[in-house]
Coordinates of C-alpha atoms in Angstrom, one line a residue:
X783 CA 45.5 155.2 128.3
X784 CA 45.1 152.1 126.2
X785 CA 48.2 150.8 128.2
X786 CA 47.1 151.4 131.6
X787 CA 44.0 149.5 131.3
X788 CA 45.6 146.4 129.7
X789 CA 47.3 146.3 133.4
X790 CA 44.6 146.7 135.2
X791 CA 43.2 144.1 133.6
X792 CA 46.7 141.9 133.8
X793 CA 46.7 142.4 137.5
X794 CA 43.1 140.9 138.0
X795 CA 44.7 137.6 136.6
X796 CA 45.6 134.6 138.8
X797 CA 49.3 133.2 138.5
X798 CA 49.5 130.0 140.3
X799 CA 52.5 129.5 141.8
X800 CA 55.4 128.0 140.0
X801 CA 56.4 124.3 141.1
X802 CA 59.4 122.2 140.3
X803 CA 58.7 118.7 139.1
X804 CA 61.8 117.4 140.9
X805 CA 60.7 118.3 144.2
X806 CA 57.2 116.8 144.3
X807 CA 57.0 114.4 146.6
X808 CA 57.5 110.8 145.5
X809 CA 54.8 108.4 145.4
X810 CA 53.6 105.0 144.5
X811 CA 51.4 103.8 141.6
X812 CA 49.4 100.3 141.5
X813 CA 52.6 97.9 140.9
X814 CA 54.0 99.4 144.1
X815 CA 57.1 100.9 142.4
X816 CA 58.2 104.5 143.6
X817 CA 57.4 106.7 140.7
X818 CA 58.6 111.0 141.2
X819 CA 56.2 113.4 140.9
X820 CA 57.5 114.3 137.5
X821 CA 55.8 111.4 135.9
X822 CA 52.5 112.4 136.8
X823 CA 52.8 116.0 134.9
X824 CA 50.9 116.1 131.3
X825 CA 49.6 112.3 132.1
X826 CA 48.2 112.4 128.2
X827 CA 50.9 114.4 126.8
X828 CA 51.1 111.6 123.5
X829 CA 51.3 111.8 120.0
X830 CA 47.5 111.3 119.3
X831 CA 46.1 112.6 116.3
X832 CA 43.0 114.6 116.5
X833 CA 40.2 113.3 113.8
X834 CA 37.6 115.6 114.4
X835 CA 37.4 117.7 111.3
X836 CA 36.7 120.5 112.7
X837 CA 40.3 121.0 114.7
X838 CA 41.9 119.0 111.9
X839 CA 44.8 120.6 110.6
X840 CA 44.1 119.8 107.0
X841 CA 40.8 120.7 105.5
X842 CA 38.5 118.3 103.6
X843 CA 38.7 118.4 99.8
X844 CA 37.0 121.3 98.2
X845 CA 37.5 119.0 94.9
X846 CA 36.3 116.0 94.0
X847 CA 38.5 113.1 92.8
X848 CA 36.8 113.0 89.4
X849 CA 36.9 116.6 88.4
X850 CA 41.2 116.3 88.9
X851 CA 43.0 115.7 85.2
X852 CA 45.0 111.9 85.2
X853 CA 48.4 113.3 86.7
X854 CA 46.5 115.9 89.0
X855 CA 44.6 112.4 90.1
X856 CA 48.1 110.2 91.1
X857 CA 49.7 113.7 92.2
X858 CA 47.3 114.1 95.1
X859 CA 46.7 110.3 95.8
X860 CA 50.7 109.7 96.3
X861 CA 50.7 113.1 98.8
X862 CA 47.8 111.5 100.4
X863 CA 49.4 108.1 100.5
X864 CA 52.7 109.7 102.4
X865 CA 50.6 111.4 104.9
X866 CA 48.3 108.3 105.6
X867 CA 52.0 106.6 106.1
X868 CA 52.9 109.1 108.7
X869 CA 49.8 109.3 110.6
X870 CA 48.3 112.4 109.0
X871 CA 44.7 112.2 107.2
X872 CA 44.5 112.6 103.9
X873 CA 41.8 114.1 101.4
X874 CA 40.9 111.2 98.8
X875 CA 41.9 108.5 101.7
X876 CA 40.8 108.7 104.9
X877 CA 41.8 107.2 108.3
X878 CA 39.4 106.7 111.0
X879 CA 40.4 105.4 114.4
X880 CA 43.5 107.1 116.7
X881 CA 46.4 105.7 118.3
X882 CA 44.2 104.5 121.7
X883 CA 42.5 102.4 119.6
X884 CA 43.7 98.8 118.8
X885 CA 42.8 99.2 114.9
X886 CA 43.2 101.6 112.4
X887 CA 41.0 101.6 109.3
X888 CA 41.3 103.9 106.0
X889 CA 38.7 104.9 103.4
X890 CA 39.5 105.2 100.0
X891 CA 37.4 108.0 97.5
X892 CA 34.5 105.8 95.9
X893 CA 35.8 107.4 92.6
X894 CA 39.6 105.7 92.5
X895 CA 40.0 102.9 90.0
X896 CA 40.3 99.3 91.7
X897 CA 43.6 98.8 90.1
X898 CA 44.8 101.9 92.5
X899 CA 42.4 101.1 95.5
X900 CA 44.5 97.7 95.2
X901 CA 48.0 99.1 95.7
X902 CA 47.1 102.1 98.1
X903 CA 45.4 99.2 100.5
X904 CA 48.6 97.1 100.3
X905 CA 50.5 100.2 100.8
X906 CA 48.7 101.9 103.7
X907 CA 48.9 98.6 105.4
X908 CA 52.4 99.7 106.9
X909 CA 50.7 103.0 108.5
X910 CA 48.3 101.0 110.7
X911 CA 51.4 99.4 112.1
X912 CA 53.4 102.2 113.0
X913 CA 50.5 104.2 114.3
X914 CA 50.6 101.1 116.8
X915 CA 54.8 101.0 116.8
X916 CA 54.6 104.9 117.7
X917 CA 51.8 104.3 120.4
X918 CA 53.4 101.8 122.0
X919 CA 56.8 103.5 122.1
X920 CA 54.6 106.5 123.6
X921 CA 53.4 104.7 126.7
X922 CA 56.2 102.1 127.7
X923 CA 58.6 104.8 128.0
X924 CA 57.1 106.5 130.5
X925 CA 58.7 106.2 133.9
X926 CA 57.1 103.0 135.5
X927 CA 57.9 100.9 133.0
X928 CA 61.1 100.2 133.9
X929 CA 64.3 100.7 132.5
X930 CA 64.5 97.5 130.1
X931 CA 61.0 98.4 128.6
X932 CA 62.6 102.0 127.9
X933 CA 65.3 100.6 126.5
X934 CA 63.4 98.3 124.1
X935 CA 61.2 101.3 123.0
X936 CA 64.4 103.0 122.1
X937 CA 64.9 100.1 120.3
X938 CA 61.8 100.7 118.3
X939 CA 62.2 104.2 117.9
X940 CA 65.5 103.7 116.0
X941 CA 63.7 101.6 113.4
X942 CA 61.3 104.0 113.2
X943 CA 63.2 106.5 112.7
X944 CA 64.4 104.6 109.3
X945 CA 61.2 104.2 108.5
X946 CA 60.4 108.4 108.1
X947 CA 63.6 108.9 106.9
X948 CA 62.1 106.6 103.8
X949 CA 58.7 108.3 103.8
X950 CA 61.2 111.5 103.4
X951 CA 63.0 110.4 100.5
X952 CA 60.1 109.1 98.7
X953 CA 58.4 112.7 99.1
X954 CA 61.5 113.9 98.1
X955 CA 61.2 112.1 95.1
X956 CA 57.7 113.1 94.7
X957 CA 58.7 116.7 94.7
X958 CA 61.1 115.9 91.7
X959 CA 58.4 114.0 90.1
X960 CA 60.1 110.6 90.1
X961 CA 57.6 109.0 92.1
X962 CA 54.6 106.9 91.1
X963 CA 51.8 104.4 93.1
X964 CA 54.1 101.1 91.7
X965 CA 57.8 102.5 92.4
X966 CA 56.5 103.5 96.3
X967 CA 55.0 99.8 96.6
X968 CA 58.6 98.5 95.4
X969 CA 60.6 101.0 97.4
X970 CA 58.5 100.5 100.5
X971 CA 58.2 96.5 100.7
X972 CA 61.5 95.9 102.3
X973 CA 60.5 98.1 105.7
X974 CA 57.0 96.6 105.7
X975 CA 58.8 93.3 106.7
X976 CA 60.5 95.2 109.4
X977 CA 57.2 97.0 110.3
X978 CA 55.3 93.7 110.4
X979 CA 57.5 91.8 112.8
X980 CA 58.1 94.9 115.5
X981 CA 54.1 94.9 114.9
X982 CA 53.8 90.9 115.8
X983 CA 56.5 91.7 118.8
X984 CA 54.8 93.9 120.3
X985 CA 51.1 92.6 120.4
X986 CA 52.7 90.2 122.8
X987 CA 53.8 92.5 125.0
X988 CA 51.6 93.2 127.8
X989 CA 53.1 93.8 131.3
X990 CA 56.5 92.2 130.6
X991 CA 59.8 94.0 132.3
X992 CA 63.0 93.5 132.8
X993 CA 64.2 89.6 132.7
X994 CA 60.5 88.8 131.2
X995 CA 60.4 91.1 128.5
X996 CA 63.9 89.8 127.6
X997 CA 63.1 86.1 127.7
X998 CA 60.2 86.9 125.3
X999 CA 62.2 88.4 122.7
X1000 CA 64.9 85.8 123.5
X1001 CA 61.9 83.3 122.2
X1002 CA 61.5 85.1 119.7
X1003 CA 64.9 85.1 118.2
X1004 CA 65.3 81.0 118.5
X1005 CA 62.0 80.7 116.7
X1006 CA 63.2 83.0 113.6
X1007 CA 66.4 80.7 113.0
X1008 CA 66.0 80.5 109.3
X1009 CA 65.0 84.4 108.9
X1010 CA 68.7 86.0 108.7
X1011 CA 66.9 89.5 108.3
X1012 CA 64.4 88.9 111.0
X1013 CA 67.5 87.2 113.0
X1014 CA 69.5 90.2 113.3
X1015 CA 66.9 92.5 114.2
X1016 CA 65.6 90.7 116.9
X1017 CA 69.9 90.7 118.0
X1018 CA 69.7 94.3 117.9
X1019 CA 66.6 94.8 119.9
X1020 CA 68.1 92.3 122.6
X1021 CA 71.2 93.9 122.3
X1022 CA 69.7 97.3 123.3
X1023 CA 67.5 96.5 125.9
X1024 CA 69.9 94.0 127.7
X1025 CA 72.4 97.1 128.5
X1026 CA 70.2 98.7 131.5
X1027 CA 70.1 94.9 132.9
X1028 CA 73.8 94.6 132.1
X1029 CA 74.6 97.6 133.6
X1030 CA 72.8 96.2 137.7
X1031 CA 74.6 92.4 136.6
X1032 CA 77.7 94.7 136.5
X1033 CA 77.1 96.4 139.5
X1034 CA 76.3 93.5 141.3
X1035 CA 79.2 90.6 140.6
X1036 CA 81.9 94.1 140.3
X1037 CA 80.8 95.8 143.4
X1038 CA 78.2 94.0 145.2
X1039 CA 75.3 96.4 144.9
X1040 CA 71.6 96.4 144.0
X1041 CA 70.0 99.7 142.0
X1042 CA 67.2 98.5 140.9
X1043 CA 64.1 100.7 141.3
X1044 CA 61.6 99.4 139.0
X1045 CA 62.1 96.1 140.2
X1046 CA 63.7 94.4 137.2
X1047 CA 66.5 92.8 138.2
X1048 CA 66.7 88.8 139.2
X1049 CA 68.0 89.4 142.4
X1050 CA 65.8 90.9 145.3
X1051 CA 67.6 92.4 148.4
X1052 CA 65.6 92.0 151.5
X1053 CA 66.4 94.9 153.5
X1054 CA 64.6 93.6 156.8
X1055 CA 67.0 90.7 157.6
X1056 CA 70.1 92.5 159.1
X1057 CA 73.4 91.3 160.1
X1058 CA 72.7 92.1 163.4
X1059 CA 70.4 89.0 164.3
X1060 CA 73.3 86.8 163.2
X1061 CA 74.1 87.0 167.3
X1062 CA 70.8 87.0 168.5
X1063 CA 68.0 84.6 166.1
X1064 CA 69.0 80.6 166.6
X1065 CA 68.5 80.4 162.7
X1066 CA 71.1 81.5 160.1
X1067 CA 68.9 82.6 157.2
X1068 CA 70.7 86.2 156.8
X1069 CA 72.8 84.1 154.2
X1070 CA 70.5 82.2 152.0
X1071 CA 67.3 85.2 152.9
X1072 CA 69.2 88.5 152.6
X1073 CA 69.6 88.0 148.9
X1074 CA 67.6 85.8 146.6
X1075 CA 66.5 85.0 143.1
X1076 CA 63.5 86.1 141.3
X1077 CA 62.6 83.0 138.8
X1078 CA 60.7 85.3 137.0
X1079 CA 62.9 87.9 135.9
X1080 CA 65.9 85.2 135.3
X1081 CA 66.9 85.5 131.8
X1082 CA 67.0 82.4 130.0
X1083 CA 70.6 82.8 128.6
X1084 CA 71.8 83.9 132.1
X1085 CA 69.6 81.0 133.9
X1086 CA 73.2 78.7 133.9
X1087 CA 75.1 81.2 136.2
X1088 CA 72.6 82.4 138.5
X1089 CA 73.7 80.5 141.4
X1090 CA 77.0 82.1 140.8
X1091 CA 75.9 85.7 140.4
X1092 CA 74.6 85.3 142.8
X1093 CA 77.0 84.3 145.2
X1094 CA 79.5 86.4 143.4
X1095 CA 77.7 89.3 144.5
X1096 CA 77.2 88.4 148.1
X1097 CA 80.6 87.9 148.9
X1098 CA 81.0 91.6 147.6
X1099 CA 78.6 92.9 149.7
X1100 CA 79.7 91.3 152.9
X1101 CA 82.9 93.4 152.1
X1102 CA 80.5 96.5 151.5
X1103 CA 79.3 95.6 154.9
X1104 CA 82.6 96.0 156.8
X1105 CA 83.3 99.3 155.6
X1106 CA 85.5 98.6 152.8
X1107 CA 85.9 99.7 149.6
X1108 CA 86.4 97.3 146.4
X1109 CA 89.4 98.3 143.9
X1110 CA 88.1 96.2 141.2
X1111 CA 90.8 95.9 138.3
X1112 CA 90.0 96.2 134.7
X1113 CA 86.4 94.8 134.3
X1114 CA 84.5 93.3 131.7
X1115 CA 81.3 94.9 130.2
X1116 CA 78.9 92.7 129.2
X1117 CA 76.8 92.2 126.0
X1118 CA 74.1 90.3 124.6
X1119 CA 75.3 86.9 122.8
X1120 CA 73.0 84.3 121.5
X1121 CA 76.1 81.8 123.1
X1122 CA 75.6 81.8 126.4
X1123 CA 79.2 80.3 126.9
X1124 CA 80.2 83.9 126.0
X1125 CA 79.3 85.1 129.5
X1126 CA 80.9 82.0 131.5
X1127 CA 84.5 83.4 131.4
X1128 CA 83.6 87.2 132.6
X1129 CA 81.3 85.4 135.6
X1130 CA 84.0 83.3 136.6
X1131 CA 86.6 86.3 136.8
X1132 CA 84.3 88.0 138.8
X1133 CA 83.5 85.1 141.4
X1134 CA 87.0 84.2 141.8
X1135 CA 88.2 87.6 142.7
X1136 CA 84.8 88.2 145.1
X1137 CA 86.1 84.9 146.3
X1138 CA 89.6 85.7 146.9
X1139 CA 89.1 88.9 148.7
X1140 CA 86.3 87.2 150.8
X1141 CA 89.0 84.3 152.1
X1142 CA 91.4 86.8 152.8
X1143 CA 89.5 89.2 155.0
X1144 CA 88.0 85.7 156.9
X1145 CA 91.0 84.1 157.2
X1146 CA 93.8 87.1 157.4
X1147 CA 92.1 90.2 159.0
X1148 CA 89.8 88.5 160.8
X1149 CA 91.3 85.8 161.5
X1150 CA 88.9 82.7 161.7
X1151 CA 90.9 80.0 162.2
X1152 CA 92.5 81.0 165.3
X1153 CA 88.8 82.0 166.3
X1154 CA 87.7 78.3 166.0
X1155 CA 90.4 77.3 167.9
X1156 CA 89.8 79.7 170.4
X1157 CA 85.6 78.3 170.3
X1158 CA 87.1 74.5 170.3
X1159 CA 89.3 75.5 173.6
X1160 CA 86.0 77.0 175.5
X1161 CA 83.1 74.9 174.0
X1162 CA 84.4 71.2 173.3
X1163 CA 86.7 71.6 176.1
X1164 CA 90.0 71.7 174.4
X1165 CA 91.7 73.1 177.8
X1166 CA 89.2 72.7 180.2
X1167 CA 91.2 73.1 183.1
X1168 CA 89.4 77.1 183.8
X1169 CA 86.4 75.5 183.6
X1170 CA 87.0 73.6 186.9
X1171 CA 88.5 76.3 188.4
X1172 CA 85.8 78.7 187.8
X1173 CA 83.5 75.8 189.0
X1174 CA 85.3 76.1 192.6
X1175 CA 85.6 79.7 192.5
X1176 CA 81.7 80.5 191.9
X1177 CA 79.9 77.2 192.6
X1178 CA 78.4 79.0 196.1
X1179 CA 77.3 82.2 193.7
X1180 CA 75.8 79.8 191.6
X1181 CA 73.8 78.0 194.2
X1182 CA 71.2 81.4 194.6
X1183 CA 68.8 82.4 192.9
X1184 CA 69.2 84.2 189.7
X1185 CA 67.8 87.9 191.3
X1186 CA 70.3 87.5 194.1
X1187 CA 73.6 86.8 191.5
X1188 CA 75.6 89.2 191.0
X1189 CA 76.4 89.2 187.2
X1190 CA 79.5 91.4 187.7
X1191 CA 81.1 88.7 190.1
X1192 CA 80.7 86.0 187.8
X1193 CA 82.4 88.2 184.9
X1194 CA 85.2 88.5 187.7
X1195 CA 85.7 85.0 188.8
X1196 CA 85.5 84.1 184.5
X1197 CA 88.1 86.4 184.0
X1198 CA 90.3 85.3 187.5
X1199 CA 89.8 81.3 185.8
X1200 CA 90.7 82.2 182.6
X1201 CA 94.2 83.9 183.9
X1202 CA 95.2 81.4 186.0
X1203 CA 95.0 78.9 183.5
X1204 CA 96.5 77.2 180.0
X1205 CA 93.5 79.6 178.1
X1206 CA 95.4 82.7 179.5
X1207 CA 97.3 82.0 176.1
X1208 CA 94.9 82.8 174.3
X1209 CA 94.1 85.7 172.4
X1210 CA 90.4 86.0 172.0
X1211 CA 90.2 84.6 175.6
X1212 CA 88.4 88.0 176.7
X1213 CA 85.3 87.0 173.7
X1214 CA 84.1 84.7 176.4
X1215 CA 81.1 86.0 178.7
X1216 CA 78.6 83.8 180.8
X1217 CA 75.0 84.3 180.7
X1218 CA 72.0 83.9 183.3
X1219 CA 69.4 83.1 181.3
X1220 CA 66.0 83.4 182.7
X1221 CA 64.7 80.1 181.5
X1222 CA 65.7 76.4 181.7
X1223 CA 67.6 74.2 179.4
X1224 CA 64.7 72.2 178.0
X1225 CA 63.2 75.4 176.9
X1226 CA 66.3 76.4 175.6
X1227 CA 65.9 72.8 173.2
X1228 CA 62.7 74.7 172.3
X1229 CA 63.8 77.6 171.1
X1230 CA 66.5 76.1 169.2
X1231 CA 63.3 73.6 167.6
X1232 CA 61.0 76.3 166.8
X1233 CA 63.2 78.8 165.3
X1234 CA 60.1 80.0 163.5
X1235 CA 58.6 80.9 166.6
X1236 CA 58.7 81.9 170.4
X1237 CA 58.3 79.7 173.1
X1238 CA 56.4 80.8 176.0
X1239 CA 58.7 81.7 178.5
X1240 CA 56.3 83.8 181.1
X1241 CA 54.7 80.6 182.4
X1242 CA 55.0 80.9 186.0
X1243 CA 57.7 78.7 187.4
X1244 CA 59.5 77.8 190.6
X1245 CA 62.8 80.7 190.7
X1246 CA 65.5 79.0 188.6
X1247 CA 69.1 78.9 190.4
X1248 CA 71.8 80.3 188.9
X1249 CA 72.9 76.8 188.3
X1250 CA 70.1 76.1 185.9
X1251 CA 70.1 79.4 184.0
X1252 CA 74.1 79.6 183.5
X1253 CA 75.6 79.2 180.0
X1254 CA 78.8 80.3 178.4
X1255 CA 78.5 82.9 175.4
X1256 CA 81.0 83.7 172.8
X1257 CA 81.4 87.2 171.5
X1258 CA 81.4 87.4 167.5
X1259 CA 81.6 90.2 165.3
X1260 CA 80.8 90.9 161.5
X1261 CA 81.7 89.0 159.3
X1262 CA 82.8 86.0 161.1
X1263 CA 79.2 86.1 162.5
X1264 CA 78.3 84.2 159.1
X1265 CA 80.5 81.1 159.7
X1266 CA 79.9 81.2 163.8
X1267 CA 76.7 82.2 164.3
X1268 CA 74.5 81.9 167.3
X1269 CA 73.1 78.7 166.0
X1270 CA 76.1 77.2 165.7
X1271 CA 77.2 78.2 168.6
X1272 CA 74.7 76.8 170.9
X1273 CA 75.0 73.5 169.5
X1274 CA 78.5 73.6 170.3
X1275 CA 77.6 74.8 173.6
X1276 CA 75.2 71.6 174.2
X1277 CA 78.3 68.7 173.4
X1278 CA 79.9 70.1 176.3
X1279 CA 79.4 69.6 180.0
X1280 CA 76.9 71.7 180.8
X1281 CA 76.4 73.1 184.7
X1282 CA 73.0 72.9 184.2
X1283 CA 72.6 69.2 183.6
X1284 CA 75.1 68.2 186.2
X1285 CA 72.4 69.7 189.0
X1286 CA 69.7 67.8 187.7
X1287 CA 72.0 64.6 188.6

């Protein structure tokens, strides 16, 4: 049976195995930004036109142009004119060239009149632009481009969009036979300006995103001052493509977080410098490195406040950093203005209450005065009675070498000093620990010096007595690890006394 072979011959056939997009594995392109395995599918699915006439969708002319009767002849060449308009080739004009090309050229029918030739060259001026205008909205929206860039292409689209609804209504009125060559060329000449500067805009775009491709149009709009047209179609396209960046400046002074995955926003979190080395690195950089600004993408009418967006949005994420969660009341969206004094007042709410709740977790939960105090007792001395107590207690322990202490008896004879003096007042007494380091205090200095880099400390040396490796430590937690961190610590450690320098003399 018919059937049964067409089967048999279905069976022989190869299915390859179905795959979702969204679970290929994610990978990087040449910019280094993490792109899915989605955006790799159909790499030149565009909207390329093909020329070859062979595939063409519209055959060539089976007529000449001279054998057609007078309103046969503008019938065609207005049909012809609407399609050149909208990318399509026509019979009596011709376009050569496709969208990967930079330029696109038409040819006219040797046989038109040059009083027509005239017109349909100033008309099919326009199509050369939005072949461009389409191409380019093509290819920036695809994923690596970034969010602002999509958003600008959107942007684009929109006006092209108004731009075929036209070329619909003037077909439309071809259809009703209302249309001729000199009522298209008046109908048309208001988009052409429209055409021609989204054209002009976009020639200068080359690998722009995020904050850069904003500052450009941002030129842009401050040289076209005098153009109210021009003026508030440059707004709009700002307008549009400053919401994606809006939307990470919102995250960021509201909540204190960072979602930027194609790299576009002005502040860069560096991920490898961690809280953690607050109480171990004699430098503080965690502050000024965790966070910091990217010149580059800095919009121009943002460029006032960065300093305070920036901060704003730290203080939020050291809260995001203790486990807490933000309640955030009522706030402000934000949205392109020319004026950049219309962003001061929403930037200042947001630092002052990133501010506020920052103070009161230092000062209230975690209490950092009575912490300095508690320092000031210990390091400058404040009651240093325990200190000459646990001098007489563990002098003799002290006197040995550094492999023959005991760490655990030093801990005791701390914590016996600390009891049986004025410091047994004190809350935070049990944060203070003693160390045995296993180098001296000059290369101590050293360290402290050459943050950037590490000493040499397994040069062979006479054995160091405990006396000459001892030091007080101070146990602090996150956040107050940002005001008292190891650096400042161990300066205040060397005002003080120190047992080290007292066996020297």
């Amino acid at each position: 049976m018919e059937g049964d072979g067409f089967l048999a011959e279905l069976s022989k056939v190869k299915v390859s195995a179905y795959k979702n997009p969204w679970e290929q594995t994610i990978t990087k392109n040449e910019t280094g930004i993490d792109l899915p395995g989605w955006a790799f599918d159909r790499p030149h699915l565009t909207a390329n036109y093909l020329q070859s006439s062979e595939i063409s969708g519209r055959d060539l002319p089976s007529r000449s142009y001279n054998s057609l009767s007078s309103s046969t002849k503008e019938y065609a060449i207005l049909e012809d004119v609407l399609d050149i308009l909208t990318g399509v080739d026509g019979q009596y004009v011709r376009m050569f060239g496709s969208r990967d090309e930079k330029d696109v050229s038409f040819e006219l029918d040797p046989s038109i009149d040059s009083s027509t030739r005239e017109i349909i060259e100033r008309i099919t001026k326009i199509s050369g632009h939005y072949i461009q205008l389409e191409r380019f909205v093509v290819l920036r929206s695809r994923y690596e481009h970034g969010r602002v860039t999509h958003a600008f292409s959107a942007a684009i689209s929109s006006y092209l969009k108004e731009y075929l609804v036209l070329i619909a209504q003037l077909e439309h009125q071809l259809r009703e036979g209302q249309l001729s060559l000199q009522k298209m060329w008046f109908y048309i000449q208001p988009m052409m300006q429209t055409i021609d500067t989204l054209h002009d805009i976009t020639k200068e775009v080359t690998d722009q995103r995020g904050g850069m491709l904003l500052n450009l149009l941002y030129s842009k709009l401050t040289l076209q001052a005098g153009n109210t047209k021009t003026v508030d179609m440059i707004k709009d396209l700002l307008t549009t493509s400053c919401v994606p960046l809006f939307e990470m400046l919102e995250e960021w002074i509201y909540w204190g977080k960072i979602n930027d995955p194609h790299r576009e926003f002005f502040i860069q979190e560096h991920l490898e410098m961690e809280k953690e080395n607050l109480n171990e690195d004699y430098n503080d950089e965690y502050w000024e490195q965790r966070y910091t600004l990217k010149q580059e993408q800095l919009p121009t009418f943002l460029s006032k406040y960065s300093e305070r967006i920036l901060v704003t949005g730290k203080y939020l994420s050291v809260i995001h950093e203790c486990g807490l969660v933000i309640s955030q009341r009522n706030p402000l969206s934000f949205t392109f203005s020319p004026n950049d004094r219309d962003y001061q007042d929403r930037i200042d709410q947001a630092y002052s209450f990133a501010s506020k709740i920052l103070l009161d977790l230092l000062m209230k939960e975690k209490q950092l005065v009575p912490r300095l105090r508690s320092i000031k007792h210990y390091f400058m001395l404040d009651q240093g009675d325990f200190f000459e107590h646990f001098m007489e207690l563990a002098t003799e322990e002290l006197r040995k070498n550094i492999t023959e202490i005991s760490p655990m008896k030093l801990h005791s004879l701390l914590e016996l000093s600390l009891r049986t003096s004025v410091a047994d007042q004190d809350p935070f007494k049990d944060d203070l620990t003693c160390v045995l380091l296993p180098y001296n205090l000059l290369i101590q200095l050293m360290k402290i010096i050459n943050v950037a880099s590490e000493p040499n400390v397994s040069q062979k040396s006479d054995p160091l007595t405990g006396l000459q490796g001892f030091t007080f430590d101070y146990k602090v937690n996150w956040p107050l690890s940002l005001v008292i961190s190891r650096k400042s610590l161990t300066k205040s450690l060397l005002t003080c006394p120190d047992t080290r320098t007292k066996t020297r003399t």
